mmCIF file of C-alpha atoms in Angstrom:
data_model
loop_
_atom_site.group_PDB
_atom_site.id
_atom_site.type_symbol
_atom_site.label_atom_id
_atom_site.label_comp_id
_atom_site.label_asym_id
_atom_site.label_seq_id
_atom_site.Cartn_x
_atom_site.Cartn_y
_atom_site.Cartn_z
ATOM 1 C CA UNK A 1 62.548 142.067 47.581
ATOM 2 C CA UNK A 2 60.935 144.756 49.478
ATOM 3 C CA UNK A 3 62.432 144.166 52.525
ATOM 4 C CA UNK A 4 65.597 143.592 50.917
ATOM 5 C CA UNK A 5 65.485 147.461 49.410
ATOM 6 C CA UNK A 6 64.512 148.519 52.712
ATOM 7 C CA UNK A 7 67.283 146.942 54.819
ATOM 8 C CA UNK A 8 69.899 147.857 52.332
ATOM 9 C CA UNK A 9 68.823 151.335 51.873
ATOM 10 C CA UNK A 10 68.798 151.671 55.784
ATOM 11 C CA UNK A 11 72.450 150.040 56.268
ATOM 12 C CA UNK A 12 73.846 153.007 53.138
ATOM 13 C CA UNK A 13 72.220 155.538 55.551
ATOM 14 C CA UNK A 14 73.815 154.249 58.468
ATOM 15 C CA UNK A 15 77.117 153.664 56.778
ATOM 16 C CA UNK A 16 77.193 157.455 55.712
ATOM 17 C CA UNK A 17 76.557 158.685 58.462
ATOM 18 C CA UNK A 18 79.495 156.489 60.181
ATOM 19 C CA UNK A 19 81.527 157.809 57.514
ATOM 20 C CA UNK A 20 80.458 161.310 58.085
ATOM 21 C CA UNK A 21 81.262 160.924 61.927
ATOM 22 C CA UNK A 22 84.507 158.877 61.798
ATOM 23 C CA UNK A 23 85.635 161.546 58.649
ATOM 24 C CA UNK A 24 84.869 164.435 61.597
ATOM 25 C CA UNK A 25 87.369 162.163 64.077
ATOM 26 C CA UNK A 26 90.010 162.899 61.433
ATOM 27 C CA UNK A 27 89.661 166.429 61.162
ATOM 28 C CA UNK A 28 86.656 168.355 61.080
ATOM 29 C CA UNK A 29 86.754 170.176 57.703
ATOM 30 C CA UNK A 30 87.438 166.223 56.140
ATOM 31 C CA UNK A 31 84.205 165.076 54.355
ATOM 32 C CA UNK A 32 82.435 161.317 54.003
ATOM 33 C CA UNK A 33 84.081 160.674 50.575
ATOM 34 C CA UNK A 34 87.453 161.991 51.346
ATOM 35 C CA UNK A 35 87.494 159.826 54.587
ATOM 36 C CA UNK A 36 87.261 156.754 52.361
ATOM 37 C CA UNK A 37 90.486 157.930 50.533
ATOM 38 C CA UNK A 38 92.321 158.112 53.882
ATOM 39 C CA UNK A 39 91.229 154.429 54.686
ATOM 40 C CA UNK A 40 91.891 152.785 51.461
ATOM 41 C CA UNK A 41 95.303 154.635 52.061
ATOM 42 C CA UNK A 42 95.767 153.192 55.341
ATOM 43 C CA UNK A 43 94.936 149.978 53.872
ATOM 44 C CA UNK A 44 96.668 149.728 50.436
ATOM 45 C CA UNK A 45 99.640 151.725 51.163
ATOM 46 C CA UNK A 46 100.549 154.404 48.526
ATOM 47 C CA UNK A 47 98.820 154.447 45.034
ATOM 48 C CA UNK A 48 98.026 156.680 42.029
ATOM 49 C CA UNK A 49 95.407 159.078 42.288
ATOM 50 C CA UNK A 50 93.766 156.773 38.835
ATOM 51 C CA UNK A 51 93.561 153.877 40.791
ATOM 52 C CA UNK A 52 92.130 155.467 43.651
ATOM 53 C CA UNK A 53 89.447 156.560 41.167
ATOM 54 C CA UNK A 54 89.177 153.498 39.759
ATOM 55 C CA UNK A 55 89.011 151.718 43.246
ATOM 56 C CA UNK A 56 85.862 153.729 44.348
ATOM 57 C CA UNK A 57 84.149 153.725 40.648
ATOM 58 C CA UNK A 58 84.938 157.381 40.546
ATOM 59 C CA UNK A 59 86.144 159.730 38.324
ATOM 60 C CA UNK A 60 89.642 161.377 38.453
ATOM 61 C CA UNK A 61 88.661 164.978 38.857
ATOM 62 C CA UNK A 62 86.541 163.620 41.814
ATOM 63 C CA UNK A 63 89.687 162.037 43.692
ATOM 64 C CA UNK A 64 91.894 165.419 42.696
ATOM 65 C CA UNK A 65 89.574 167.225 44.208
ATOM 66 C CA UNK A 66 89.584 165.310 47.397
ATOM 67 C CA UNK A 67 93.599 164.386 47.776
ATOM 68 C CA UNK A 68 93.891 168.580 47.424
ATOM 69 C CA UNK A 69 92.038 168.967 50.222
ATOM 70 C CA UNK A 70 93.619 166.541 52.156
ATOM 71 C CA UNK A 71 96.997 167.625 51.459
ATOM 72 C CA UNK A 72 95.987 170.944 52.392
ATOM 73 C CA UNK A 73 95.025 169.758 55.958
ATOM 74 C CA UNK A 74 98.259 167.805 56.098
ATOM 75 C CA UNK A 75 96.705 164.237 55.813
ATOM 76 C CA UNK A 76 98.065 163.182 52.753
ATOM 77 C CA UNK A 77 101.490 164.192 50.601
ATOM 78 C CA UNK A 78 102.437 163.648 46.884
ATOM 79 C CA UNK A 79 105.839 162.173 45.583
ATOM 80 C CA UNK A 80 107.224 160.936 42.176
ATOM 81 C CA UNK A 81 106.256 157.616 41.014
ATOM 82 C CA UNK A 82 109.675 155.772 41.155
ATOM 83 C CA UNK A 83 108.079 153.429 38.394
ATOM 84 C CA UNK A 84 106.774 156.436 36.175
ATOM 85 C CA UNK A 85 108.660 159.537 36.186
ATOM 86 C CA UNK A 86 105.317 161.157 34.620
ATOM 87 C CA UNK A 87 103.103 159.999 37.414
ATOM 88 C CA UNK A 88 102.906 160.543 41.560
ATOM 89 C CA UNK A 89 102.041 158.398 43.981
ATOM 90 C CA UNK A 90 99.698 159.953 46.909
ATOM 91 C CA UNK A 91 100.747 158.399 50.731
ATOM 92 C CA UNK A 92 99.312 159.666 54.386
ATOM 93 C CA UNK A 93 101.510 161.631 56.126
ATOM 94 C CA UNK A 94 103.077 160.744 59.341
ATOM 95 C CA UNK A 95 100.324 163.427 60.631
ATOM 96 C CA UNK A 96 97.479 161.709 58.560
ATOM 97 C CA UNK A 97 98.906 158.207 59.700
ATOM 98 C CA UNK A 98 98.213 158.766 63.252
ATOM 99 C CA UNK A 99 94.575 160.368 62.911
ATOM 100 C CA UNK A 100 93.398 157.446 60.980
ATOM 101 C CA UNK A 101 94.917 155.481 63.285
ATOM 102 C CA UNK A 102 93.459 156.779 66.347
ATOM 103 C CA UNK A 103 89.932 156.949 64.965
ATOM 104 C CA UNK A 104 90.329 153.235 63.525
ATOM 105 C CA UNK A 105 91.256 152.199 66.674
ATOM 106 C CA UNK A 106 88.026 153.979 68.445
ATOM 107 C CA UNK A 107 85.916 152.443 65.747
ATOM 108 C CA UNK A 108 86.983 148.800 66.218
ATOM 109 C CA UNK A 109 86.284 149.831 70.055
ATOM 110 C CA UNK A 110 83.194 150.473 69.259
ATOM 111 C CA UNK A 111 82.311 147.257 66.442
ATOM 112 C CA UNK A 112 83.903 145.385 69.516
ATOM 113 C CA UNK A 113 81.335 146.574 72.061
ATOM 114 C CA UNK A 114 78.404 146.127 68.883
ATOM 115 C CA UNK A 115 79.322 142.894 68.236
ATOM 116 C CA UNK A 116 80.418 141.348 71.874
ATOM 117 C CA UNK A 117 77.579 139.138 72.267
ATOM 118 C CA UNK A 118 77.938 137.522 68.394
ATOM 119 C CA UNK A 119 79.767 134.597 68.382
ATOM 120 C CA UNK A 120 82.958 133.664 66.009
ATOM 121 C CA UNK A 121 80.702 132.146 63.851
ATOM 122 C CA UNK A 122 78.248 134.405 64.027
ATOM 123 C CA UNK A 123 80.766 136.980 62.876
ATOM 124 C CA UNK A 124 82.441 134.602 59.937
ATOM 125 C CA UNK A 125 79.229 134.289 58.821
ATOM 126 C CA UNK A 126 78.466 138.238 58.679
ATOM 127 C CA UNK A 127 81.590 138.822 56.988
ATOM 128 C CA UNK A 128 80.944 136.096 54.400
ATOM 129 C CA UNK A 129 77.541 137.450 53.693
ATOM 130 C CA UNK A 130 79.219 141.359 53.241
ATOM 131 C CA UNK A 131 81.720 140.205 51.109
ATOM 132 C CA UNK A 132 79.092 138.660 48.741
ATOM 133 C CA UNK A 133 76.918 141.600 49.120
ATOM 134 C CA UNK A 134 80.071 143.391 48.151
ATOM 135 C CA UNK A 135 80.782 141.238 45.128
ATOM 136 C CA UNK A 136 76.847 141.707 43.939
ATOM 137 C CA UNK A 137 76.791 145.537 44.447
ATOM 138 C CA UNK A 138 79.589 146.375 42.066
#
C-alpha cells in the first residue's frame, strides 16, 4: 500500500500542475479548478451550474464563483433554461470554444508524443486501469 500512496499522490501532483499549465493556455488569469469547468463544458455541452457542482463533488457557491470569472474573461455565457424558466444553463462561448480547443489539441500533441512508443494495447489497458481507478476514487 505504500507504494500505492506514493504513486497516486505523485500522479495528483502531476495532474495539477497539468491543469495549472493547460488552465494558463486558456487565459492566464484562468485557475486549475476553473479549467476543469471549461473541459467538462467542452465535453458535456451546456449544463446547470448544480450539476456542474455535483459533477466535480463541489459545492454550488464554489462553481458560481468560478463560471463568474469565466464569464468575465469571455469563456463562458449564461442563458435561460428552455426546460426551467427559473434556471440557466452555462455554455462556452464561441471565444471560450476555440481556446479550449486549441490547448486540447496541443495537449493530445503532447499525450501523442508521451505515449508513441505504447502500444494499442498497452494504451486500452491504461485506460481500463484509470477508469477503475476513477470508479474507486469517488
Amino acid at each position: 500500500m505504500d507504494a500505492v500512496e506514493r504513486e497516486l499522490a505523485l500522479l495528483a501532483r502531476r495532474s495539477r500542475n497539468a491543469s495549472r499549465r493547460m488552465a494558463r493556455d486558456v487565459h492566464p488569469d484562468v485557475d486549475a479548478a476553473a479549467y476543469g469547468l471549461l473541459a467538462r463544458l467542452w465535453e458535456a455541452g451546456a449544463g446547470r451550474p448544480s450539476e456542474l457542482a455535483a459533477h466535480f463533488g463541489v459545492g454550488k457557491p464554489t462553481v458560481a464563483r468560478q463560471l463568474a470569472c469565466l464569464q468575465q474573461l469571455g469563456l463562458v455565457e449564461r442563458r435561460p433554461d428552455p426546460e426551467d424558466g427559473r434556471a440557466h444553463l452555462v455554455d462556452l462561448t464561441e471565444q471560450g470554444r476555440g481556446r479550449v480547443s486549441v490547448q486540447r489539441e496541443e495537449r493530445q500533441a503532447v499525450l501523442r508524443d508521451r505515449f508513441g512508443q505504447w502500444s494499442d494495447d498497452e494504451l486500452a489497458e491504461l485506460v481500463r486501469v484509470l477508469a477503475r481507478l476513477n470508479d474507486v476514487l469517488v
